[in-house]
Short mmCIF file of C-alpha atoms and ligand atoms in Angstrom, two decimals:
data_model
loop_
_atom_site.label_atom_id
_atom_site.label_comp_id
_atom_site.label_asym_id
_atom_site.label_seq_id
_atom_site.Cartn_x
_atom_site.Cartn_y
_atom_site.Cartn_z
CA MET D 231 -15.68 8.19 -15.63
CA LYS D 232 -17.87 7.12 -12.87
CA ILE D 233 -16.50 3.76 -11.42
CA LEU D 234 -18.25 1.53 -9.13
CA ILE D 235 -15.92 -0.44 -6.82
CA THR D 236 -17.87 -3.28 -4.82
CA GLY D 237 -16.23 -4.44 -1.69
CA GLY D 238 -14.03 -1.33 -1.43
CA ALA D 239 -14.16 -1.43 2.56
CA GLY D 240 -12.52 -4.82 2.65
CA PHE D 241 -8.81 -5.78 2.56
CA ILE D 242 -7.93 -5.64 -1.28
CA GLY D 243 -10.93 -3.32 -2.25
CA SER D 244 -9.73 -0.47 0.20
CA HIS D 245 -6.17 -0.59 -1.55
CA VAL D 246 -7.82 -0.44 -4.92
CA VAL D 247 -10.16 2.40 -3.96
CA ARG D 248 -7.36 4.49 -2.36
CA LEU D 249 -5.24 4.13 -5.45
CA PHE D 250 -7.95 5.05 -7.89
CA VAL D 251 -9.11 7.92 -5.75
CA ASN D 252 -5.68 9.30 -5.41
CA THR D 253 -4.26 8.71 -8.91
CA TYR D 254 -7.37 9.69 -10.87
CA PRO D 255 -8.96 12.82 -9.65
CA ASN D 256 -11.05 13.12 -12.71
CA TYR D 257 -12.75 9.85 -11.96
CA THR D 258 -15.62 9.54 -9.45
CA ILE D 259 -15.17 6.42 -7.38
CA TYR D 260 -18.27 4.97 -5.68
CA ASN D 261 -17.40 2.25 -3.14
CA LEU D 262 -20.49 -0.04 -2.65
CA ASP D 263 -20.07 -2.11 0.39
CA LYS D 264 -22.48 -4.20 2.85
CA LEU D 265 -20.05 -3.73 5.56
CA THR D 266 -20.07 -7.23 6.70
CA TYR D 267 -17.75 -8.46 9.43
CA ALA D 268 -14.99 -8.09 6.77
CA GLY D 269 -15.74 -4.56 5.57
CA ASN D 270 -14.29 -1.62 7.67
CA LEU D 271 -14.55 2.07 6.69
CA ALA D 272 -11.68 2.85 9.02
CA ASN D 273 -9.49 1.28 6.18
CA LEU D 274 -10.43 4.52 4.11
CA LYS D 275 -10.09 7.22 6.64
CA ASP D 276 -7.51 9.00 4.85
CA ILE D 277 -9.37 9.40 1.50
CA GLU D 278 -13.12 9.61 2.90
CA SER D 279 -13.33 13.35 2.50
CA LYS D 280 -11.85 13.54 -1.03
CA PRO D 281 -14.18 15.23 -3.44
CA ASN D 282 -14.08 12.17 -5.92
CA TYR D 283 -14.97 9.59 -3.48
CA LYS D 284 -18.39 8.36 -2.40
CA PHE D 285 -19.58 5.59 -0.09
CA ILE D 286 -22.74 3.71 -0.52
CA LYS D 287 -23.89 1.10 1.89
CA GLY D 288 -25.75 -1.93 0.13
CA ASP D 289 -26.01 -5.45 -0.59
CA ILE D 290 -25.11 -6.94 -3.95
CA VAL D 291 -27.62 -9.69 -3.32
CA ASP D 292 -30.48 -7.11 -3.36
CA ALA D 293 -31.27 -7.09 -7.13
CA GLU D 294 -34.00 -4.37 -6.86
CA PHE D 295 -31.51 -1.99 -4.95
CA ILE D 296 -28.54 -2.85 -7.56
CA ASN D 297 -30.91 -2.16 -10.53
CA LYS D 298 -32.04 0.99 -9.07
CA LEU D 299 -28.39 2.11 -8.20
CA PHE D 300 -27.25 1.50 -11.74
CA SER D 301 -30.21 3.17 -13.27
CA GLU D 302 -29.64 6.32 -11.18
CA HIS D 303 -25.83 6.60 -11.59
CA LYS D 304 -25.21 5.17 -14.98
CA PHE D 305 -21.68 3.96 -14.12
CA ASN D 306 -19.03 3.89 -16.92
CA ALA D 307 -17.26 0.91 -15.34
CA VAL D 308 -17.36 -1.62 -12.41
CA ILE D 309 -14.50 -3.22 -10.52
CA HIS D 310 -16.04 -6.04 -8.72
CA LEU D 311 -14.34 -7.23 -5.56
CA ALA D 312 -17.31 -7.82 -3.05
CA ALA D 313 -17.41 -11.30 -1.82
CA GLU D 314 -17.28 -13.72 1.10
CA SER D 315 -13.60 -14.59 1.00
CA HIS D 316 -12.55 -16.96 3.79
CA VAL D 317 -12.36 -20.67 2.75
CA ASP D 318 -12.94 -21.87 6.52
CA ARG D 319 -16.16 -19.93 6.64
CA SER D 320 -17.31 -21.32 3.40
CA ILE D 321 -16.89 -24.78 4.75
CA THR D 322 -19.27 -24.03 7.68
CA ASN D 323 -21.63 -22.07 5.64
CA PRO D 324 -21.41 -22.40 1.86
CA LEU D 325 -24.89 -20.94 1.14
CA GLU D 326 -23.75 -17.42 2.09
CA PHE D 327 -21.03 -17.77 -0.50
CA VAL D 328 -23.43 -18.82 -3.25
CA TYR D 329 -25.63 -15.87 -2.51
CA THR D 330 -22.89 -13.05 -2.34
CA ASN D 331 -20.25 -14.69 -4.82
CA VAL D 332 -22.63 -16.15 -7.37
CA ILE D 333 -26.14 -14.35 -7.15
CA GLY D 334 -24.42 -10.98 -6.22
CA THR D 335 -22.13 -11.20 -9.17
CA VAL D 336 -25.01 -12.13 -11.57
CA ASN D 337 -27.25 -9.25 -10.09
CA LEU D 338 -24.36 -6.69 -11.01
CA LEU D 339 -23.86 -8.35 -14.39
CA ASN D 340 -27.70 -7.84 -15.10
CA ALA D 341 -27.68 -4.26 -13.95
CA ALA D 342 -24.42 -3.59 -16.01
CA LYS D 343 -25.95 -5.33 -19.11
CA THR D 344 -29.09 -3.17 -18.83
CA ILE D 345 -27.15 0.16 -18.88
CA TYR D 346 -24.70 -1.07 -21.42
CA LYS D 347 -27.61 -1.93 -23.87
CA GLU D 348 -29.00 1.66 -23.40
CA ASP D 349 -25.65 3.30 -24.15
CA ILE D 350 -23.02 0.97 -25.61
CA SER D 351 -20.44 3.74 -25.89
CA ALA D 352 -20.85 5.00 -22.19
CA PHE D 353 -20.37 1.62 -20.43
CA LYS D 354 -16.66 0.55 -20.82
CA LEU D 355 -15.87 -2.39 -18.52
CA PHE D 356 -17.10 -5.00 -16.03
CA TYR D 357 -13.91 -5.91 -14.23
CA HIS D 358 -14.18 -9.05 -12.26
CA VAL D 359 -11.60 -9.65 -9.46
CA SER D 360 -11.12 -13.43 -8.91
CA THR D 361 -8.84 -15.92 -7.38
CA ASP D 362 -6.13 -18.62 -8.39
CA GLU D 363 -8.22 -20.98 -6.23
CA VAL D 364 -10.51 -21.62 -9.12
CA TYR D 365 -7.69 -23.56 -10.76
CA GLY D 366 -7.59 -26.20 -7.92
CA SER D 367 -4.49 -27.68 -6.46
CA LEU D 368 -0.97 -28.37 -7.89
CA GLY D 369 1.59 -31.20 -7.17
CA GLU D 370 4.99 -30.42 -6.71
CA THR D 371 5.60 -28.96 -10.11
CA GLY D 372 3.82 -26.77 -12.68
CA MET D 373 1.93 -23.48 -12.51
CA PHE D 374 -1.46 -22.09 -13.18
CA LEU D 375 -1.78 -20.44 -16.71
CA GLU D 376 -4.74 -18.48 -17.89
CA THR D 377 -5.68 -21.40 -19.86
CA THR D 378 -5.57 -24.09 -17.04
CA ALA D 379 -8.88 -25.83 -16.62
CA TYR D 380 -10.94 -24.98 -13.59
CA ASP D 381 -11.12 -27.41 -10.81
CA PRO D 382 -12.23 -25.85 -7.59
CA HIS D 383 -12.32 -27.90 -4.33
CA SER D 384 -13.84 -25.67 -1.56
CA PRO D 385 -17.25 -24.15 -1.39
CA TYR D 386 -15.49 -20.68 -1.70
CA SER D 387 -13.47 -21.59 -4.75
CA ALA D 388 -16.60 -23.31 -6.51
CA SER D 389 -18.50 -20.00 -5.93
CA LYS D 390 -15.78 -17.86 -7.49
CA ALA D 391 -15.37 -20.23 -10.29
CA SER D 392 -19.04 -20.05 -10.93
CA SER D 393 -19.11 -16.19 -10.83
CA ASP D 394 -16.10 -16.41 -13.35
CA HIS D 395 -18.24 -18.46 -15.63
CA PHE D 396 -21.08 -16.17 -15.50
CA VAL D 397 -18.85 -13.13 -16.36
CA ARG D 398 -17.50 -14.93 -19.37
CA ALA D 399 -21.13 -15.91 -20.41
CA TYR D 400 -22.31 -12.27 -20.28
CA HIS D 401 -19.23 -11.16 -22.41
CA ASP D 402 -20.08 -14.06 -25.00
CA THR D 403 -23.78 -13.99 -25.06
CA TYR D 404 -24.52 -10.32 -24.45
CA GLY D 405 -21.47 -8.66 -25.73
CA LEU D 406 -20.91 -7.11 -22.18
CA PRO D 407 -17.23 -5.74 -22.08
CA ALA D 408 -16.03 -7.78 -19.18
CA LEU D 409 -12.61 -9.38 -18.24
CA ILE D 410 -11.33 -11.20 -15.29
CA SER D 411 -8.04 -11.39 -13.19
CA ASN D 412 -7.19 -14.30 -11.00
CA CYS D 413 -4.74 -13.47 -8.13
CA SER D 414 -2.74 -15.58 -5.76
CA ASN D 415 -2.67 -14.95 -1.90
CA ASN D 416 -2.50 -11.40 -0.88
CA TYR D 417 -0.92 -10.06 2.35
CA GLY D 418 -0.31 -6.68 3.77
CA PRO D 419 -2.05 -3.85 5.81
CA ASN D 420 -5.75 -4.05 6.64
CA HIS D 421 -5.84 -7.85 6.17
CA PHE D 422 -8.67 -9.38 8.44
CA PRO D 423 -6.98 -11.31 11.33
CA GLU D 424 -8.84 -14.57 10.45
CA LYS D 425 -6.50 -15.27 7.39
CA LEU D 426 -3.09 -16.98 8.19
CA ILE D 427 -0.67 -14.07 8.25
CA PRO D 428 -2.66 -11.46 10.17
CA LEU D 429 -4.00 -14.02 12.41
CA CYS D 430 -0.56 -15.19 13.40
CA ILE D 431 0.75 -11.44 13.69
CA SER D 432 -2.10 -10.71 16.26
CA ASN D 433 -1.35 -14.02 18.15
CA ILE D 434 2.17 -13.53 18.42
CA LYS D 435 1.54 -9.92 19.80
CA ASN D 436 -0.65 -11.60 22.31
CA ASN D 437 1.34 -14.57 23.04
CA LYS D 438 -1.46 -16.81 21.78
CA PRO D 439 -0.83 -20.14 19.98
CA LEU D 440 -0.31 -20.03 16.17
CA PRO D 441 -2.54 -22.66 14.59
CA ILE D 442 -0.97 -24.36 11.72
CA TYR D 443 -3.16 -26.62 9.76
CA GLY D 444 -2.00 -30.18 8.96
CA LYS D 445 1.88 -30.34 8.79
CA GLY D 446 2.24 -26.79 7.40
CA GLU D 447 3.58 -28.02 4.13
CA ASN D 448 1.02 -26.54 1.97
CA ILE D 449 2.17 -23.88 -0.39
CA ARG D 450 0.85 -20.46 -1.30
CA ASP D 451 2.04 -17.83 -3.65
CA TRP D 452 2.25 -14.55 -1.69
CA LEU D 453 1.67 -10.97 -3.26
CA TYR D 454 1.81 -7.78 -1.48
CA VAL D 455 -1.67 -6.41 -1.58
CA ILE D 456 -0.49 -2.98 -3.07
CA ASP D 457 1.08 -4.71 -5.88
CA HIS D 458 -2.25 -6.40 -6.54
CA ALA D 459 -3.96 -3.11 -6.67
CA ARG D 460 -1.37 -1.86 -9.20
CA ALA D 461 -2.05 -4.93 -11.27
CA ILE D 462 -5.82 -4.06 -11.26
CA ASP D 463 -4.98 -0.39 -12.15
CA THR D 464 -2.81 -1.71 -15.11
CA ILE D 465 -5.30 -4.25 -16.40
CA PHE D 466 -8.32 -1.86 -16.05
CA HIS D 467 -6.61 0.80 -18.28
CA LYS D 468 -4.71 -1.63 -20.78
CA ALA D 469 -6.40 -4.99 -21.18
CA LYS D 470 -9.03 -5.85 -23.78
CA ALA D 471 -12.59 -6.83 -22.99
CA GLY D 472 -12.83 -10.67 -22.87
CA SER D 473 -9.38 -11.34 -21.65
CA THR D 474 -7.96 -13.04 -18.64
CA TYR D 475 -4.90 -12.17 -16.52
CA ASN D 476 -3.17 -14.13 -13.78
CA ILE D 477 -1.47 -12.09 -11.02
CA GLY D 478 1.12 -13.48 -8.86
CA GLY D 479 4.44 -12.79 -6.99
CA HIS D 480 6.40 -15.94 -8.32
CA ASN D 481 6.74 -16.20 -4.56
CA GLU D 482 6.06 -19.75 -3.22
CA TRP D 483 6.37 -20.46 0.50
CA THR D 484 5.26 -23.35 2.74
CA ASN D 485 2.93 -22.28 5.41
CA ILE D 486 5.48 -23.18 8.10
CA ASP D 487 8.26 -21.35 6.61
CA VAL D 488 5.90 -18.20 6.33
CA ILE D 489 5.32 -18.48 10.01
CA LYS D 490 8.88 -19.27 10.99
CA LEU D 491 10.06 -16.09 9.21
CA LEU D 492 7.15 -14.10 10.78
CA CYS D 493 8.23 -15.39 14.32
CA LYS D 494 11.72 -14.20 13.60
CA ILE D 495 10.64 -10.84 12.34
CA MET D 496 8.42 -10.40 15.46
CA ASP D 497 11.23 -11.76 17.91
CA ARG D 498 13.21 -8.53 16.76
CA LYS D 499 10.41 -6.04 16.73
CA LEU D 500 9.05 -7.05 20.10
CA ASN D 501 12.51 -7.37 21.59
CA ARG D 502 12.03 -11.08 22.55
CA ALA D 503 14.83 -13.45 22.52
CA GLU D 504 15.53 -15.33 19.18
CA GLY D 505 13.32 -18.45 19.09
CA THR D 506 10.57 -17.14 21.68
CA ASN D 507 7.74 -16.74 19.07
CA GLU D 508 8.39 -20.09 17.24
CA LYS D 509 7.53 -21.83 20.57
CA LEU D 510 3.87 -20.71 19.96
CA ILE D 511 3.59 -22.69 16.78
CA THR D 512 0.85 -25.38 17.29
CA TYR D 513 -0.15 -28.06 14.74
CA VAL D 514 -4.01 -28.41 14.54
CA LYS D 515 -6.41 -30.47 12.53
CA ASP D 516 -6.04 -29.84 8.76
CA ARG D 517 -8.66 -27.94 6.79
CA ALA D 518 -11.04 -30.15 4.89
CA GLY D 519 -10.30 -30.37 1.28
CA HIS D 520 -7.02 -28.37 1.82
CA ASP D 521 -5.36 -27.46 -1.51
CA LEU D 522 -1.73 -28.57 -1.38
CA ARG D 523 -0.02 -25.96 -3.67
CA TYR D 524 -0.95 -22.79 -5.64
CA ALA D 525 1.64 -21.13 -8.03
CA ILE D 526 0.58 -18.44 -10.49
CA ASP D 527 2.52 -17.93 -13.72
CA SER D 528 2.01 -14.10 -14.43
CA THR D 529 4.06 -13.99 -17.56
CA LYS D 530 1.16 -12.83 -19.78
CA LEU D 531 0.48 -9.76 -17.51
CA GLN D 532 4.28 -9.05 -17.11
CA ASN D 533 4.98 -9.21 -20.90
CA ASP D 534 1.72 -7.96 -22.39
CA LEU D 535 0.93 -5.09 -19.86
CA GLY D 536 4.46 -4.49 -18.31
CA TRP D 537 3.34 -5.03 -14.53
CA LYS D 538 5.75 -6.64 -12.19
CA PRO D 539 5.69 -7.07 -8.30
CA SER D 540 7.62 -4.19 -6.60
CA LEU D 541 8.48 -5.86 -3.20
CA GLN D 542 10.28 -8.91 -2.00
CA PHE D 543 8.28 -11.24 0.38
CA GLU D 544 10.84 -10.49 3.39
CA GLU D 545 10.46 -6.62 2.78
CA GLY D 546 6.80 -6.81 2.46
CA LEU D 547 6.26 -8.72 5.51
CA GLU D 548 8.39 -6.51 7.70
CA LYS D 549 6.32 -3.57 6.41
CA THR D 550 3.01 -5.51 7.16
CA VAL D 551 4.24 -6.28 10.64
CA ASP D 552 5.16 -2.72 11.13
CA TRP D 553 1.74 -1.63 10.08
CA TYR D 554 -0.13 -4.01 12.41
CA LEU D 555 2.15 -2.90 15.49
CA THR D 556 1.33 0.68 14.76
CA ASN D 557 -2.10 0.23 14.10
CA GLU D 558 -3.32 -1.48 17.33
CA GLU D 559 -6.48 0.40 17.46
CA TRP D 560 -7.40 -1.07 14.23
CA LEU D 561 -6.61 -4.49 15.20
CA ASN D 562 -8.54 -4.27 18.48
CA HIS D 563 -11.66 -2.85 16.91
CA VAL D 564 -11.69 -5.46 14.21
CA THR D 565 -11.28 -8.32 16.56
CA SER D 566 -13.93 -6.75 18.97
CA GLY D 567 -16.34 -6.01 16.30
CA ASP D 568 -17.15 -2.55 17.85
CA TYR D 569 -16.39 -0.73 14.56
CA GLN D 570 -19.31 -2.32 13.06
CA LYS D 571 -21.89 -0.84 15.17
CA TYR D 572 -19.92 2.70 15.11
CA TYR D 573 -19.98 2.83 11.31
CA GLU D 574 -23.52 1.41 10.96
CA GLN D 575 -24.77 4.62 12.53
CA GLN D 576 -23.21 6.90 9.93
CA TYR D 577 -24.64 5.40 6.77
CA VAL D 578 -28.16 4.44 5.79
CA LYS D 579 -28.98 2.10 3.11
CA ARG D 580 -30.28 3.80 0.01
P1 NAD O 218 -12.46 -9.17 2.22
O1 NAD O 218 -13.33 -10.34 2.75
O2 NAD O 218 -11.51 -8.57 2.91
O3 NAD O 218 -13.50 -8.07 1.75
C1 NAD O 218 -14.80 -8.20 1.17
C2 NAD O 218 -15.51 -6.99 1.06
O4 NAD O 218 -16.77 -7.29 0.43
C3 NAD O 218 -15.94 -6.57 2.51
O5 NAD O 218 -15.79 -5.10 2.49
C4 NAD O 218 -17.37 -6.77 2.70
O6 NAD O 218 -18.00 -6.01 3.47
C5 NAD O 218 -17.89 -6.72 1.20
N1 NAD O 218 -19.14 -7.66 0.99
C6 NAD O 218 -19.29 -9.03 1.25
N2 NAD O 218 -20.55 -9.24 0.98
C7 NAD O 218 -21.10 -8.24 0.45
C8 NAD O 218 -22.40 -7.98 -0.13
N3 NAD O 218 -23.27 -9.02 -0.19
N4 NAD O 218 -22.71 -6.67 -0.64
C9 NAD O 218 -21.74 -5.89 -0.72
N5 NAD O 218 -20.62 -5.86 -0.22
C10 NAD O 218 -20.17 -7.23 0.34
O7 NAD O 218 -12.01 -9.79 0.76
P2 NAD O 218 -10.56 -9.60 0.16
O8 NAD O 218 -9.56 -10.47 0.76
O9 NAD O 218 -10.29 -8.11 0.11
O10 NAD O 218 -10.93 -10.05 -1.48
C11 NAD O 218 -11.53 -9.10 -2.23
C12 NAD O 218 -11.66 -10.05 -3.56
O11 NAD O 218 -10.52 -10.47 -4.13
C13 NAD O 218 -12.75 -11.11 -3.38
O12 NAD O 218 -13.48 -11.10 -4.51
C14 NAD O 218 -11.70 -12.32 -3.51
O13 NAD O 218 -12.36 -13.61 -3.91
C15 NAD O 218 -10.67 -11.86 -4.31
N6 NAD O 218 -9.25 -12.18 -4.08
C16 NAD O 218 -8.83 -12.18 -2.78
C17 NAD O 218 -7.44 -12.79 -2.48
C18 NAD O 218 -6.86 -12.68 -1.25
O14 NAD O 218 -5.75 -13.17 -0.98
N7 NAD O 218 -7.45 -12.03 -0.29
C19 NAD O 218 -6.90 -13.41 -3.64
C20 NAD O 218 -7.35 -13.28 -4.85
C21 NAD O 218 -8.49 -12.85 -4.97
O1 DAU O 219 -5.27 -17.87 -3.22
C1 DAU O 219 -6.14 -16.69 -3.09
C2 DAU O 219 -6.88 -16.85 -1.96
O2 DAU O 219 -6.03 -16.74 -0.75
C3 DAU O 219 -8.09 -15.95 -1.82
O3 DAU O 219 -8.90 -16.13 -2.93
C4 DAU O 219 -8.85 -16.05 -0.54
O4 DAU O 219 -9.83 -15.24 -0.49
C5 DAU O 219 -7.78 -15.91 0.65
O5 DAU O 219 -8.51 -16.25 1.91
C6 DAU O 219 -6.61 -16.89 0.53
O6 DAU O 219 -7.09 -18.08 0.69
P1 DAU O 219 -6.25 -19.13 1.61
O7 DAU O 219 -7.14 -20.27 2.14
O8 DAU O 219 -5.03 -19.65 0.92
O9 DAU O 219 -5.87 -18.23 2.81
P2 DAU O 219 -5.75 -18.44 4.38
O10 DAU O 219 -4.97 -17.26 4.90
O11 DAU O 219 -7.04 -18.91 5.01
O12 DAU O 219 -4.75 -19.77 4.46
C7 DAU O 219 -3.41 -19.69 3.93
C8 DAU O 219 -2.88 -21.05 4.18
O13 DAU O 219 -2.69 -21.17 5.65
C9 DAU O 219 -3.72 -22.22 3.97
O14 DAU O 219 -2.91 -23.26 3.39
C10 DAU O 219 -4.47 -22.60 5.16
C11 DAU O 219 -3.39 -22.22 6.32
N1 DAU O 219 -3.89 -21.86 7.43
C12 DAU O 219 -4.87 -20.91 7.68
C13 DAU O 219 -5.37 -20.51 8.76
C14 DAU O 219 -6.38 -19.46 8.75
C15 DAU O 219 -3.33 -22.37 8.68
O15 DAU O 219 -2.41 -23.32 8.55
N2 DAU O 219 -3.78 -22.05 9.90
C16 DAU O 219 -4.80 -21.04 9.93
O16 DAU O 219 -5.24 -20.68 11.05
#
């Protein structure tokens, strides 16, 4: 099996690549990544010399390059994670999200369709990794089901919703074996420090303000990133083409409660008096179109395929803080941007 994983140098992608490379030595894992600001090959240092791992630097928006790549390697499956992933960036530069998330996905679908039509028994699956944000925002009650109607509000979620529709259209129109999973908010090691949890870990460490949008009452459903990677593995191997699975932790928290818990954990880890870090909390202007509440019902995945989250949030958050405190160099590189130039020199675009 030759599996192409896109966006494998990013946060979730790097955990998926590691899990597949280590668990399936008989698969060859090709990690295709443009290495944008969010891509970092240092995330994969521990597996980069494994014989079943290959890195390819490239842009999914470049159709000619993608077609050539598929024609050369005849992948048996694709797990597609490459995306622009930050809501705030999508508000300032929506077009970049259309290019990567919509056009990039359609380029991959076209290339997959071509090799699938050439040999329908060889191409097994196009697995599209999506988000719960496509379902929009919940009120105080209810949860997102696989059947919930799409209602995206940010340019990011609109671009992901669009890519999901294209994936289903390629399945229904061309018979491409494809499926989608929609996951809630991930947290854990290697999370880029522009997102709420790693940003606040980094700011607490450096005694900087912790910016909380609005009143901090928005609710997210947090899942440890390795549990998401495990869910992707389960779905990849067990689910039927044409299906959709929701992935989530049944773990809803208001933003302010997450940050207060983080402050408490880091008071202890940094030997600061209790309550010290909470003083850094600063309420700032709300995000435009800020979704109030996300909550995923992952019963279908749990009942049909036997997956469940392995970690409680408090335990996962402790592990995450420990990772950031022991990987200071990673954090410094990411925030300085130096790593980009360093790795840029090692790989050339094919
Ligand atoms: P990330 O921003 O950390 O990583 C994205 C990766 O994609 C980076 O390595 C980047 O270099 C690469 N990339 C970006 N544009 C590219 C292009 N044009 N060509 C090739 N590579 C490109 O993102 P993440 O948080 O790891 O999210 C991964 C996927 O999971 C995304 O599709 C996202 O929508 C989805 N998702 C994320 C979450 C979450 O909480 N982070 C939750 C549910 C779903
Ligand atoms: O739900 C899944 C989604 O989760 C993924 O599809 C996205 O790729 C991922 O970025 C994430 O989106 P969010 O917008 O929920 O994550 P973020 O970490 O940006 O924000 C989490 C919450 O915290 C949200 O309600 C906004 C708030 N926030 C965020 C930042 C960066 C703040 O209050 N202050 C901040 O500085």
